[in-house]
mmCIF file of C-alpha atoms and ligand atoms in Angstrom:
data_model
loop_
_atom_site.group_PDB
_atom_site.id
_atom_site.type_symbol
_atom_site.label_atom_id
_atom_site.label_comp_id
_atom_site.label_asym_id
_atom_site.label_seq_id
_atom_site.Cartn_x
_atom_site.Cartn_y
_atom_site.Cartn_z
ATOM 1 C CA UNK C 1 3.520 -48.077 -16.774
ATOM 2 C CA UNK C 2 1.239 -45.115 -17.933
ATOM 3 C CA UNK C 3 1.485 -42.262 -16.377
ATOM 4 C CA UNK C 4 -1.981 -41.125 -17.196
ATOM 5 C CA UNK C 5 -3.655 -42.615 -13.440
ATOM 6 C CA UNK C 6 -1.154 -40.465 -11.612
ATOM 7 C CA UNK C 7 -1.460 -37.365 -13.592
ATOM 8 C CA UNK C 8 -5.786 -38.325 -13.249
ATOM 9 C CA UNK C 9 -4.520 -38.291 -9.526
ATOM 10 C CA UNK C 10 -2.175 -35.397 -9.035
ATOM 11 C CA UNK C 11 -4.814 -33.038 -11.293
ATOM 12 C CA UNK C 12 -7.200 -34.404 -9.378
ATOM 13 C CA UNK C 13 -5.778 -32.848 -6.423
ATOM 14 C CA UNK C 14 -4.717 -29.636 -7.783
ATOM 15 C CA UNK C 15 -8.741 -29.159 -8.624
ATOM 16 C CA UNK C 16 -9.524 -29.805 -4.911
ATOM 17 C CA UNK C 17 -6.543 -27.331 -3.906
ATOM 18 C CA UNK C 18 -7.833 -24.636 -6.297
ATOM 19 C CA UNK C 19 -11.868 -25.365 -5.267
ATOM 20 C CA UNK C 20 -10.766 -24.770 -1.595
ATOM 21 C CA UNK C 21 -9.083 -22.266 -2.192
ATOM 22 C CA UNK C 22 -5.361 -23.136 -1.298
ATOM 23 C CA UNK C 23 -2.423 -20.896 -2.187
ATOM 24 C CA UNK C 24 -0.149 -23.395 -4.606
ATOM 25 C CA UNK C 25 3.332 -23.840 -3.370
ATOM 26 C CA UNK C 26 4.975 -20.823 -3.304
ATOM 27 C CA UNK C 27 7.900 -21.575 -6.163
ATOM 28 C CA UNK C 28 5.803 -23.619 -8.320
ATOM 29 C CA UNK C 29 5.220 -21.507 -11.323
ATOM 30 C CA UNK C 30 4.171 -22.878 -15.155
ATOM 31 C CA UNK C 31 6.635 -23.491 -16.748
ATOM 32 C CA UNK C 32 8.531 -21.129 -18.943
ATOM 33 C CA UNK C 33 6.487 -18.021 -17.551
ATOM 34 C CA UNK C 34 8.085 -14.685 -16.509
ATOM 35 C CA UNK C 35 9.037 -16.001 -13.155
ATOM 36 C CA UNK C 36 9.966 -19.581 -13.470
ATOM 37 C CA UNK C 37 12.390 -17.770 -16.235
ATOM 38 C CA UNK C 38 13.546 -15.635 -14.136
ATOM 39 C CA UNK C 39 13.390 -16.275 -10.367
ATOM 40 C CA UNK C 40 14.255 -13.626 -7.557
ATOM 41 C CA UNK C 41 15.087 -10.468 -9.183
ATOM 42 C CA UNK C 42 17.558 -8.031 -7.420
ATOM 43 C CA UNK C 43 19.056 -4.769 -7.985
ATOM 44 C CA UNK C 44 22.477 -4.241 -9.800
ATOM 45 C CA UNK C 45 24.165 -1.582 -10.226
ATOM 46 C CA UNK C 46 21.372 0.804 -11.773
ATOM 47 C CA UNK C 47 19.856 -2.690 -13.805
ATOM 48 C CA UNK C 48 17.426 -5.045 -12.732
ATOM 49 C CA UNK C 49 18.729 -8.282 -12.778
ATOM 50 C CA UNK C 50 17.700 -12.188 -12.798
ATOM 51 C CA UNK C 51 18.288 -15.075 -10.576
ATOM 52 C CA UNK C 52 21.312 -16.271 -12.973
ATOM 53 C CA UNK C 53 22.837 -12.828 -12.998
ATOM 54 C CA UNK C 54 21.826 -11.091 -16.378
ATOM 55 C CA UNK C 55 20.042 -7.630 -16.670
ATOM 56 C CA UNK C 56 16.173 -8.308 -18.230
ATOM 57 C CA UNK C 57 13.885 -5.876 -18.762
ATOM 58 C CA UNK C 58 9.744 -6.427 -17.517
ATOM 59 C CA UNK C 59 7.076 -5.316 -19.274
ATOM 60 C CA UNK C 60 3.320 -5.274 -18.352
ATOM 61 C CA UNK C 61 0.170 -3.578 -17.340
ATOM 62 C CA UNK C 62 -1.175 -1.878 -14.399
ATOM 63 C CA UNK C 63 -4.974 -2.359 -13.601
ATOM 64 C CA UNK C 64 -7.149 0.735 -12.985
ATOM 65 C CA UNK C 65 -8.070 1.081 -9.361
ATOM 66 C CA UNK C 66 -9.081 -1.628 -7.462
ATOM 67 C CA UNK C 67 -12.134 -0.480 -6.268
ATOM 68 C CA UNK C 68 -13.188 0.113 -9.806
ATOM 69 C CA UNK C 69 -13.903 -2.494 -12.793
ATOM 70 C CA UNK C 70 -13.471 -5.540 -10.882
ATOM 71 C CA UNK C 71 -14.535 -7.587 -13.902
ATOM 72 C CA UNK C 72 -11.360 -6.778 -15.636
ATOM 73 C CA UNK C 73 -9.853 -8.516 -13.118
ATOM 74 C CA UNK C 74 -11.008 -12.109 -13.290
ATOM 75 C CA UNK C 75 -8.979 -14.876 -14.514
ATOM 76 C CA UNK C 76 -9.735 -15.150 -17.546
ATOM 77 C CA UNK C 77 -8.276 -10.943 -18.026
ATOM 78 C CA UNK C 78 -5.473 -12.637 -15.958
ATOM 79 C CA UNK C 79 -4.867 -15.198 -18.372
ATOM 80 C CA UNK C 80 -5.303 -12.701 -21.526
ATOM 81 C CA UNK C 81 -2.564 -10.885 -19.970
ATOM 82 C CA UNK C 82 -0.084 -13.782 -19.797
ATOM 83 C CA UNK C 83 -0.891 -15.663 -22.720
ATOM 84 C CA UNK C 84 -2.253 -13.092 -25.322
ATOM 85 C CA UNK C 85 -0.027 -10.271 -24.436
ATOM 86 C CA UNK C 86 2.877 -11.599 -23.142
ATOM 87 C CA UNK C 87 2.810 -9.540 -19.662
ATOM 88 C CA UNK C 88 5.810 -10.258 -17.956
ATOM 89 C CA UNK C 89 4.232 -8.137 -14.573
ATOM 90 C CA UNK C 90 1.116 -7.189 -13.312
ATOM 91 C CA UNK C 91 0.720 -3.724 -11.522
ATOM 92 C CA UNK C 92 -1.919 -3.679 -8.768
ATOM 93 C CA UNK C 93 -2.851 -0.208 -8.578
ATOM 94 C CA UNK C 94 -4.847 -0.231 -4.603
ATOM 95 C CA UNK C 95 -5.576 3.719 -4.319
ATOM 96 C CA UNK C 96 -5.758 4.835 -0.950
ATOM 97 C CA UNK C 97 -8.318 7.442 -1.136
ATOM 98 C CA UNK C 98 -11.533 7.850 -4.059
ATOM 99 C CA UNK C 99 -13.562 4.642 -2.333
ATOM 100 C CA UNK C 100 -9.840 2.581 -2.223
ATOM 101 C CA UNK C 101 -7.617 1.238 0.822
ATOM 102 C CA UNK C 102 -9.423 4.204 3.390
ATOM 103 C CA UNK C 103 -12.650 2.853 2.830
ATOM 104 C CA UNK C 104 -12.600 -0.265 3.744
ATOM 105 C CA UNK C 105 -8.800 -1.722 4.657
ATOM 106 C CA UNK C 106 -10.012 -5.217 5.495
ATOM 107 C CA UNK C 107 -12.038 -5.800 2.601
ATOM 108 C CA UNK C 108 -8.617 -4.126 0.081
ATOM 109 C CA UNK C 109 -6.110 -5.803 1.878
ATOM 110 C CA UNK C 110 -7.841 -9.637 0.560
ATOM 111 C CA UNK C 111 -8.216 -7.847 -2.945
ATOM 112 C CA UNK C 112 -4.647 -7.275 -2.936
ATOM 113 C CA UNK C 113 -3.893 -11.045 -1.250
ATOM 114 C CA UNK C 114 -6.133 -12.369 -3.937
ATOM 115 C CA UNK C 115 -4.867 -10.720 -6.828
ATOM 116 C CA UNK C 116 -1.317 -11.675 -6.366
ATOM 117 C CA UNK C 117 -2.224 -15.595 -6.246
ATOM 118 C CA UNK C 118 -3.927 -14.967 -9.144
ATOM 119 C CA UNK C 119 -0.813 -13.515 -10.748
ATOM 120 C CA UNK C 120 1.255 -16.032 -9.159
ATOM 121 C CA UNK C 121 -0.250 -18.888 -10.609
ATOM 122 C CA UNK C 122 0.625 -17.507 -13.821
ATOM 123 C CA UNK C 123 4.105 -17.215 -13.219
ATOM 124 C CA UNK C 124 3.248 -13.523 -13.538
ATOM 125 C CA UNK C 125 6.224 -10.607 -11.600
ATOM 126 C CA UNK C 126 3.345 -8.421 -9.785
ATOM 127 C CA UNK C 127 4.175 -5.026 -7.889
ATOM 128 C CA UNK C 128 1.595 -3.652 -4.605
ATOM 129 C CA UNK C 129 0.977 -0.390 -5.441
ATOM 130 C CA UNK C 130 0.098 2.104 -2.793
ATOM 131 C CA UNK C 131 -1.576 4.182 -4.955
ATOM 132 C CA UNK C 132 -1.503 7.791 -2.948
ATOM 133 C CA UNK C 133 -2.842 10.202 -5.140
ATOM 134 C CA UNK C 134 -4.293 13.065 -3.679
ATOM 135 C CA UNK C 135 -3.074 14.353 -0.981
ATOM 136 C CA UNK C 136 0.198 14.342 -2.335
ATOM 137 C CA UNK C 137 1.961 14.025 1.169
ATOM 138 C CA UNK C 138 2.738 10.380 2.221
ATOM 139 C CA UNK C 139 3.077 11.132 5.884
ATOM 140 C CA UNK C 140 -0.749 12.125 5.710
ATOM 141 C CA UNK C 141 -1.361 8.211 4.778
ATOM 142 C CA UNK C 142 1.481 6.881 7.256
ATOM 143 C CA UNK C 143 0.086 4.817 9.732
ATOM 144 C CA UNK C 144 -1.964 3.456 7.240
ATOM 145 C CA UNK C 145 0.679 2.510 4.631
ATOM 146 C CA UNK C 146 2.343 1.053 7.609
ATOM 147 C CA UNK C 147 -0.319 -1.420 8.561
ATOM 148 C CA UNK C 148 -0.622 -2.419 4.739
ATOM 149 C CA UNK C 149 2.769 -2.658 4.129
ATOM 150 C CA UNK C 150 3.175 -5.004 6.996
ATOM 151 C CA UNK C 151 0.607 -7.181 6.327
ATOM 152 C CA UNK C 152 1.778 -7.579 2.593
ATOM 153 C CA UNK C 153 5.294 -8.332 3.389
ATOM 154 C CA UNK C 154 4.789 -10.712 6.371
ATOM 155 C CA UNK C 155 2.017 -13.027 3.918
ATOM 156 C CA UNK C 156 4.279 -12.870 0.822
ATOM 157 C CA UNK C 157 8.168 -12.436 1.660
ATOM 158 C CA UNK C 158 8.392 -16.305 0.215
ATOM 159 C CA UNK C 159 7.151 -15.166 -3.076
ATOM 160 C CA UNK C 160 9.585 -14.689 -5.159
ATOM 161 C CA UNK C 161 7.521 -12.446 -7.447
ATOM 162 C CA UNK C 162 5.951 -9.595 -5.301
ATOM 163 C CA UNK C 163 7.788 -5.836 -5.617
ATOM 164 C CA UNK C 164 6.702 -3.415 -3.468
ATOM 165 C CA UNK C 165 5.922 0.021 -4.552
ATOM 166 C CA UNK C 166 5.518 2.140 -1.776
ATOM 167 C CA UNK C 167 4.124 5.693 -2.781
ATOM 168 C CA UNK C 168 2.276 5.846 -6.431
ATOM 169 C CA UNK C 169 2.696 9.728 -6.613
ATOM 170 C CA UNK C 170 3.470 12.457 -4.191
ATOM 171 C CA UNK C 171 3.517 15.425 -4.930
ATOM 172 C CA UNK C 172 4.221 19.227 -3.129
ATOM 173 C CA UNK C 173 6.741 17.641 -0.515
ATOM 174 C CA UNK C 174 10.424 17.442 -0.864
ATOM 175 C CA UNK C 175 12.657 14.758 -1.937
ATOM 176 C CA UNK C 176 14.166 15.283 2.127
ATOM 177 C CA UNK C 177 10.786 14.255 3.444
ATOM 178 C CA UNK C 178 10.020 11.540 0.646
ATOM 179 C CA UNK C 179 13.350 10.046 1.629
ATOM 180 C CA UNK C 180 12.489 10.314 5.186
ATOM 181 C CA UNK C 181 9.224 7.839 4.314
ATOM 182 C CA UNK C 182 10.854 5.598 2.086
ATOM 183 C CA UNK C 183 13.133 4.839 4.725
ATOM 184 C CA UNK C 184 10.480 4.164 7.067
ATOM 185 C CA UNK C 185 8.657 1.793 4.912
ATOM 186 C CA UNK C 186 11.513 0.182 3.342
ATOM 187 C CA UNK C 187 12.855 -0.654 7.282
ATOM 188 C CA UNK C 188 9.297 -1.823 8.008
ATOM 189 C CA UNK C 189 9.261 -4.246 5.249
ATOM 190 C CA UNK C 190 12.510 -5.566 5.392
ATOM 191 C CA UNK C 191 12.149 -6.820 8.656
ATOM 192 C CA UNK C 192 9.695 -9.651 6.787
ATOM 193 C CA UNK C 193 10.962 -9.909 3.154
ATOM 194 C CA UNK C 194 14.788 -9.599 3.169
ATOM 195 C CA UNK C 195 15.037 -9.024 -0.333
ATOM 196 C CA UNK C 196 11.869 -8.436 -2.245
ATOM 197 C CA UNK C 197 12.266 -5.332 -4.523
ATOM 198 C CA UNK C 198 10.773 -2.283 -3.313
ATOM 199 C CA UNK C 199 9.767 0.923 -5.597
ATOM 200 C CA UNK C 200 10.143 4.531 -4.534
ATOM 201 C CA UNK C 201 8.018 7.077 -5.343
ATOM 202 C CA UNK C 202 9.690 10.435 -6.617
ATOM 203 C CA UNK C 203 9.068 14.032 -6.332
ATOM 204 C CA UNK C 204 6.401 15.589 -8.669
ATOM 205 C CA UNK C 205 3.718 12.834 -9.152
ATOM 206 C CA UNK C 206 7.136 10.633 -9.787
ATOM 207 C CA UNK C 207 8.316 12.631 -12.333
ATOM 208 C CA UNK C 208 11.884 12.750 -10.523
ATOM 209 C CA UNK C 209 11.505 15.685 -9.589
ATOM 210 C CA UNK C 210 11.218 17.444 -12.652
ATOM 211 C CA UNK C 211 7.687 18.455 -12.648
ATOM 212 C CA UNK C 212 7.974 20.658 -9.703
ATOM 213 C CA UNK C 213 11.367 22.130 -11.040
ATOM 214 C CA UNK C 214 14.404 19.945 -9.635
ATOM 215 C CA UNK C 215 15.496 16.665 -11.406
ATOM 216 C CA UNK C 216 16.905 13.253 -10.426
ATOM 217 C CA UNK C 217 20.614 15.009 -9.039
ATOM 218 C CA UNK C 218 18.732 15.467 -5.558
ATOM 219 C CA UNK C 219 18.298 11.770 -5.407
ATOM 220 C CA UNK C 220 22.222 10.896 -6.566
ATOM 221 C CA UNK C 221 23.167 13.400 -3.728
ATOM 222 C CA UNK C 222 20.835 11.617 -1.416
ATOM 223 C CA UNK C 223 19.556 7.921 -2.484
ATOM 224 C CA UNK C 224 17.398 6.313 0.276
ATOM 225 C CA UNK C 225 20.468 3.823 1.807
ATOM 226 C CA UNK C 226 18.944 0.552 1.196
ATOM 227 C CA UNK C 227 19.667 -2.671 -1.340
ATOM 228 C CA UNK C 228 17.203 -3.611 -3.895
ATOM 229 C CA UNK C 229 15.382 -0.615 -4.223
ATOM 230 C CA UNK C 230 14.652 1.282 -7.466
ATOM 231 C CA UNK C 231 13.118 4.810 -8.473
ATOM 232 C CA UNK C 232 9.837 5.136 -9.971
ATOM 233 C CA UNK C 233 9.186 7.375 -13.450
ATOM 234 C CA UNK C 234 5.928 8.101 -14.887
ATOM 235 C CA UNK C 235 5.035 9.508 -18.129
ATOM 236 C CA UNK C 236 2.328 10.367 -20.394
ATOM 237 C CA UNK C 237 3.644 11.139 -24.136
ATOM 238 C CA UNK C 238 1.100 13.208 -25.271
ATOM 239 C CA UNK C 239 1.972 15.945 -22.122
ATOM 240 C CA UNK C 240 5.513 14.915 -21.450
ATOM 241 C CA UNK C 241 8.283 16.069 -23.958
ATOM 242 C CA UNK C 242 11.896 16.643 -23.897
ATOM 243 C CA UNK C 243 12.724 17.456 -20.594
ATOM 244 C CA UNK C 244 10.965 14.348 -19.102
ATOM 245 C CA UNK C 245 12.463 12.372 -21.710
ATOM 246 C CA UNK C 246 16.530 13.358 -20.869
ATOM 247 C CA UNK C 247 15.759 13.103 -16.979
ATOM 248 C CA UNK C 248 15.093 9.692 -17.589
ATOM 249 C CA UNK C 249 17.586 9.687 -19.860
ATOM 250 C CA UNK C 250 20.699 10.902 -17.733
ATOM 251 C CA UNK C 251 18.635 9.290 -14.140
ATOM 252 C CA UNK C 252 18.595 5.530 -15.814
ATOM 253 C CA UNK C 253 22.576 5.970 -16.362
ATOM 254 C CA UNK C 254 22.885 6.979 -12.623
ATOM 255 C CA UNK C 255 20.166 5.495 -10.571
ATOM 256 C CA UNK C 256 17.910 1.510 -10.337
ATOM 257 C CA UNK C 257 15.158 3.622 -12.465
ATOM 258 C CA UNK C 258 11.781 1.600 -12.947
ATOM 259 C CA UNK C 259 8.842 2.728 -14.723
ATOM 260 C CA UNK C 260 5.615 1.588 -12.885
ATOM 261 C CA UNK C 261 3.232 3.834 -15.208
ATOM 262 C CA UNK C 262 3.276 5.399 -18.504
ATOM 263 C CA UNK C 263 0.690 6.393 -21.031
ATOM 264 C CA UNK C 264 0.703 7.230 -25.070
ATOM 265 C CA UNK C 265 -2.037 9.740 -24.318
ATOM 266 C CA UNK C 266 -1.840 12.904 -22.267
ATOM 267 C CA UNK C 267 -1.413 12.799 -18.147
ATOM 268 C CA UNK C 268 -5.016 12.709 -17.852
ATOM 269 C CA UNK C 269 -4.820 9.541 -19.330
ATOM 270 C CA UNK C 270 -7.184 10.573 -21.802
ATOM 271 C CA UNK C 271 -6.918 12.728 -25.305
ATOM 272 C CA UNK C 272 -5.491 11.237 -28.497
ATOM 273 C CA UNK C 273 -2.617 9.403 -28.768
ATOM 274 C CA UNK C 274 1.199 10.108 -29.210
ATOM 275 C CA UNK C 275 2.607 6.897 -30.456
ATOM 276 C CA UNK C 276 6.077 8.705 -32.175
ATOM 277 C CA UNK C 277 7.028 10.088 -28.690
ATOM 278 C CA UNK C 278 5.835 6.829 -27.297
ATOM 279 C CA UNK C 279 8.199 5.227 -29.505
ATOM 280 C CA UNK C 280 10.665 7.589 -28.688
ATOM 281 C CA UNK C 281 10.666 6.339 -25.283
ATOM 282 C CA UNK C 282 10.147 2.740 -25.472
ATOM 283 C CA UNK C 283 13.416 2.791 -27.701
ATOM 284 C CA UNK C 284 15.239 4.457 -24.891
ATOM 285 C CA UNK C 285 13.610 2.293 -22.088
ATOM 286 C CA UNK C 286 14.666 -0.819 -24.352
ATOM 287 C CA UNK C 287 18.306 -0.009 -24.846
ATOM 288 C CA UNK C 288 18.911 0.785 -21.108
ATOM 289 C CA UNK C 289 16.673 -1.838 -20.074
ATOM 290 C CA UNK C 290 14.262 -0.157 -17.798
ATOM 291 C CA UNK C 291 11.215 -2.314 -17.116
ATOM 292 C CA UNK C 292 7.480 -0.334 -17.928
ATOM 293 C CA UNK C 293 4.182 -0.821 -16.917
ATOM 294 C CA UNK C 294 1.382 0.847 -19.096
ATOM 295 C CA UNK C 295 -1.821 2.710 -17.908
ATOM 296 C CA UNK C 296 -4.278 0.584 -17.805
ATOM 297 C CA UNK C 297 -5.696 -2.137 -18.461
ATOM 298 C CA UNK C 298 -9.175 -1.840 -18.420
ATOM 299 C CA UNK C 299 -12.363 -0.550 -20.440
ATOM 300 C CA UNK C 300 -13.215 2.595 -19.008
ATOM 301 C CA UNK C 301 -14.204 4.928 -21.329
ATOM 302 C CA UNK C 302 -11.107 6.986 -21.780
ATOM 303 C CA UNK C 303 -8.474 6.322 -24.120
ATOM 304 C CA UNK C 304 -5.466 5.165 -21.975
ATOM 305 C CA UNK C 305 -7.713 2.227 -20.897
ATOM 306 C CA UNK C 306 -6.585 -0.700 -22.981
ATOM 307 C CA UNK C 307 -9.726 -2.245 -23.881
ATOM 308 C CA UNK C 308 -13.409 -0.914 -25.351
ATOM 309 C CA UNK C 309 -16.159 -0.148 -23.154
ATOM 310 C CA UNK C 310 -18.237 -3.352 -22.079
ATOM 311 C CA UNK C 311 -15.190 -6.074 -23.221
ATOM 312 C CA UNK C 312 -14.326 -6.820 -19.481
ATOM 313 C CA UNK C 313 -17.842 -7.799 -18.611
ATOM 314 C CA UNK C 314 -18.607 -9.853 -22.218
ATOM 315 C CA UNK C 315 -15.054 -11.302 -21.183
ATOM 316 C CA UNK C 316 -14.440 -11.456 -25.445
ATOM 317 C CA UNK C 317 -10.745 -9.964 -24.707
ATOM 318 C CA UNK C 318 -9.418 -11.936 -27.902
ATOM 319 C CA UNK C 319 -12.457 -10.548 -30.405
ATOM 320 C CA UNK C 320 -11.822 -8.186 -33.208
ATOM 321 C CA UNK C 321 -12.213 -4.807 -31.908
ATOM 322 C CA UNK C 322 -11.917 -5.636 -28.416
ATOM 323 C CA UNK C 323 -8.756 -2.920 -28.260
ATOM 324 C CA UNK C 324 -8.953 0.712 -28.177
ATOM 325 C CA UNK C 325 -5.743 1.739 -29.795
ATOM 326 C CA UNK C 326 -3.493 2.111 -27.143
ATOM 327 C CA UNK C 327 -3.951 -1.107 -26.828
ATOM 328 C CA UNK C 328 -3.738 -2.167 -30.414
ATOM 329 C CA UNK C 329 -0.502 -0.177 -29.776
ATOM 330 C CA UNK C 330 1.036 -1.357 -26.693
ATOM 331 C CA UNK C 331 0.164 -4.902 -27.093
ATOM 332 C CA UNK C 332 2.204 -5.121 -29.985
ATOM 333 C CA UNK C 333 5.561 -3.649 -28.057
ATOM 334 C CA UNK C 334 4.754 -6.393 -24.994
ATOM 335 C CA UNK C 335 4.548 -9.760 -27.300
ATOM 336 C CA UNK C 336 7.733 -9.888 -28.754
ATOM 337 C CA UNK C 337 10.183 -13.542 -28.147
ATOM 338 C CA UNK C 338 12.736 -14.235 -26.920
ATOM 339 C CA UNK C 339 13.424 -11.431 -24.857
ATOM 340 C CA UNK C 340 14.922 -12.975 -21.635
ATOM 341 C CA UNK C 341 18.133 -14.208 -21.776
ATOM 342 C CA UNK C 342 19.047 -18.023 -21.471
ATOM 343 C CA UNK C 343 19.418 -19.205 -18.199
HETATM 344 C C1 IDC Q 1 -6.735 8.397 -13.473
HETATM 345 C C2 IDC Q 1 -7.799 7.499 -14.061
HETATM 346 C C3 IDC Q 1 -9.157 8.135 -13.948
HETATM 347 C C4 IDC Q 1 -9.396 8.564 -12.522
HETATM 348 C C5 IDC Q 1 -8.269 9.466 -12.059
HETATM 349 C C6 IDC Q 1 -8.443 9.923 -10.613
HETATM 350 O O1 IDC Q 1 -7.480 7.201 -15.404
HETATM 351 O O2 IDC Q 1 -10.153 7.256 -14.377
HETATM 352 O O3 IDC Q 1 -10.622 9.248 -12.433
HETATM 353 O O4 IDC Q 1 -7.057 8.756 -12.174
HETATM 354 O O5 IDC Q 1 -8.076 8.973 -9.723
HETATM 355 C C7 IDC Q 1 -1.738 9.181 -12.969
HETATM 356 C C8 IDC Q 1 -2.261 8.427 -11.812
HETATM 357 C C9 IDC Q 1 -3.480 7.630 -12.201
HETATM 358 C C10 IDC Q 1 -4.356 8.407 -13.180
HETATM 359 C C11 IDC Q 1 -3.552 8.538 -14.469
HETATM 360 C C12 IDC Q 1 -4.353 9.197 -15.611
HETATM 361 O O6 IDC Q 1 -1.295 7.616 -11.168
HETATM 362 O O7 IDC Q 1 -4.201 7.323 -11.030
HETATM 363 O O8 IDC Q 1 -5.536 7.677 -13.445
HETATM 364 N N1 IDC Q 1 -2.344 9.285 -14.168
HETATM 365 O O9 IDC Q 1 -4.764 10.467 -15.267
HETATM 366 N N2 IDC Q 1 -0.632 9.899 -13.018
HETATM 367 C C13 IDC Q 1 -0.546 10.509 -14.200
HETATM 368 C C14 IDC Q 1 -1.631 10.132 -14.956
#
């Protein structure tokens, strides 16, 4: 018999699913994407690894701020992202303050729910970003990451897909009191999603520490006590030179180190490009296999954003001259093959 009435039928269905809006099974994910690769991810030893056991390395890109260029944000930038570029992992970069969470926590929270369907149905890793900024103290923004946090984990701890990353950058506070926060969260969360991997934030705008002096040793003398977590890095190659570079040297031979933002340009993520020290890094983050997300993907009018002015809202993400070239750039690193490992 033909097969072609029940596929009519069970597409069909899928369009009336999608047109009102239903999630689609949790664990249903296209095949050969990122996720139905890969599964669960967990922490081991200082690696990330895959449902069947074997270390992988994510790659992807972080939006801007959600409150900001919500056109690069439909599906069809979802689907560039997955198909075009190969993005294993979509960052969701929710700031709390500048017009973000604060403003209006109802009306970010269903961004945020909405944003990691979208991600989901394209078998797409994506990490929650509490994207504290300024001030750099978490505790100021504690009752508030709190209530987020809790309603993220207790809508997606099925998802297999969702990492948590609890603090974007703080800054001027100690790694004692950071800890002290992490610990909070990472309690609060757990007591919906068991397992789901959850990001920490480190001292220095995540530098680990080294931007305000110390380095990652405070954090192998006191890691937050908890399974599947990791430590977050940022970087921007154009500002960020040696001694960034051999912290996360030395940290990702020591600690779960994940890279949740990085730029080629300077920290203002603006300014021309560094692609050598770039390079430099992306070798090192290859070898060791730490997973990176890149700053951003968007067309604001500054250089680390991926895309030229205007391409979000013509939606021409494919057309010639669409990419800035940090994206030019960057895009080439993500689409490589073959770079999970057989199941
Ligand atoms: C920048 C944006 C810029 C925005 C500014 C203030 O590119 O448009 O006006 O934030 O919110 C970070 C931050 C990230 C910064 C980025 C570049 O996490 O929010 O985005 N950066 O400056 N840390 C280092 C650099």
């Amino acid at each position: 018999m033909s097969r072609r009435p029940i596929n009519c039928v069970l597409s069909a269905l899928a369009m009336v699913l999608l047109m009102a809006g239903a999630a689609m099974p949790v664990g249903a994910f296209p095949a050969g994407s990122p996720v139905d690769v890969n599964g669960r991810l967990s922490v081991c030893g200082t690696k990330l690894c895959n449902e069947h056991g074997h270390p992988i390395q994510l790659r992807g890109m972080s939006t801007h701020g959600l409150q900001w260029y919500s056109s690069c944000l439909s599906g069809k930038s979802f689907n560039t992202l997955a198909d075009h570029w190969g993005a294993d992992i979509i960052r969701l970069s929710m700031y709390v303050q500048e017009g973000g969470y604060v403003s209006d926590p109802v009306k970010f929270t269903r961004i945020v729910n909405r944003l990691i369907a979208k991600a989901s149905r394209r078998g797409l890793y994506v990490i929650i970003d509490w994207h504290m900024l300024n001030p750099g103290d978490p505790f100021v923004n504690l009752d508030r990451a709190k209530t987020f946090f809790k309603a993220m984990a207790a809508r997606h701890a099925d998802r297999p897909n969702v990492f948590y990353e609890v603090a974007n950058e703080p800054h001027g506070v100690s790694w004692a009191r950071l800890k002290s926060y992490h610990e909070q969260i990472v309690a609060l969360i757990r007591k919906k999603d068991r397992d789901a991997v959850i990001l920490l934030g480190t001292r220095g705008w995540s530098s680990l520490g080294v931007s305000e002096g110390s380095n990652e040793r405070e954090i192998v003398r006191a890691p937050v006590m908890a399974k599947n977590v990791m430590y977050t890095f940022h970087f921007y190659a154009a500002s960020h030179g040696t001694e960034y570079f051999e912290a996360l040297s030395r940290a990702s031979q020591d600690l779960p180190v994940f890279v949740t933002e990085f730029g080629t340009q300077s920290a203002s993520g603006d300014g021309a490009n560094d692609f050598e020290r770039s390079k430099a890094y992306l070798k090192l983050m290859k070898k060791r296999k730490i997973s990176w997300v890149n700053w951003n993907f968007s067309d604001d009018h500054r250089s680390g954003a991926v895309l030229q002015p205007g391409t979000c809202e013509s939606g021409k993400y494919k057309a010639a001259g669409s990419l800035k070239s940090a994206g030019i750039w960057v895009r080439a690193k993500m689409r490589t093959k073959d770079r999970f490992p057989k199941k």
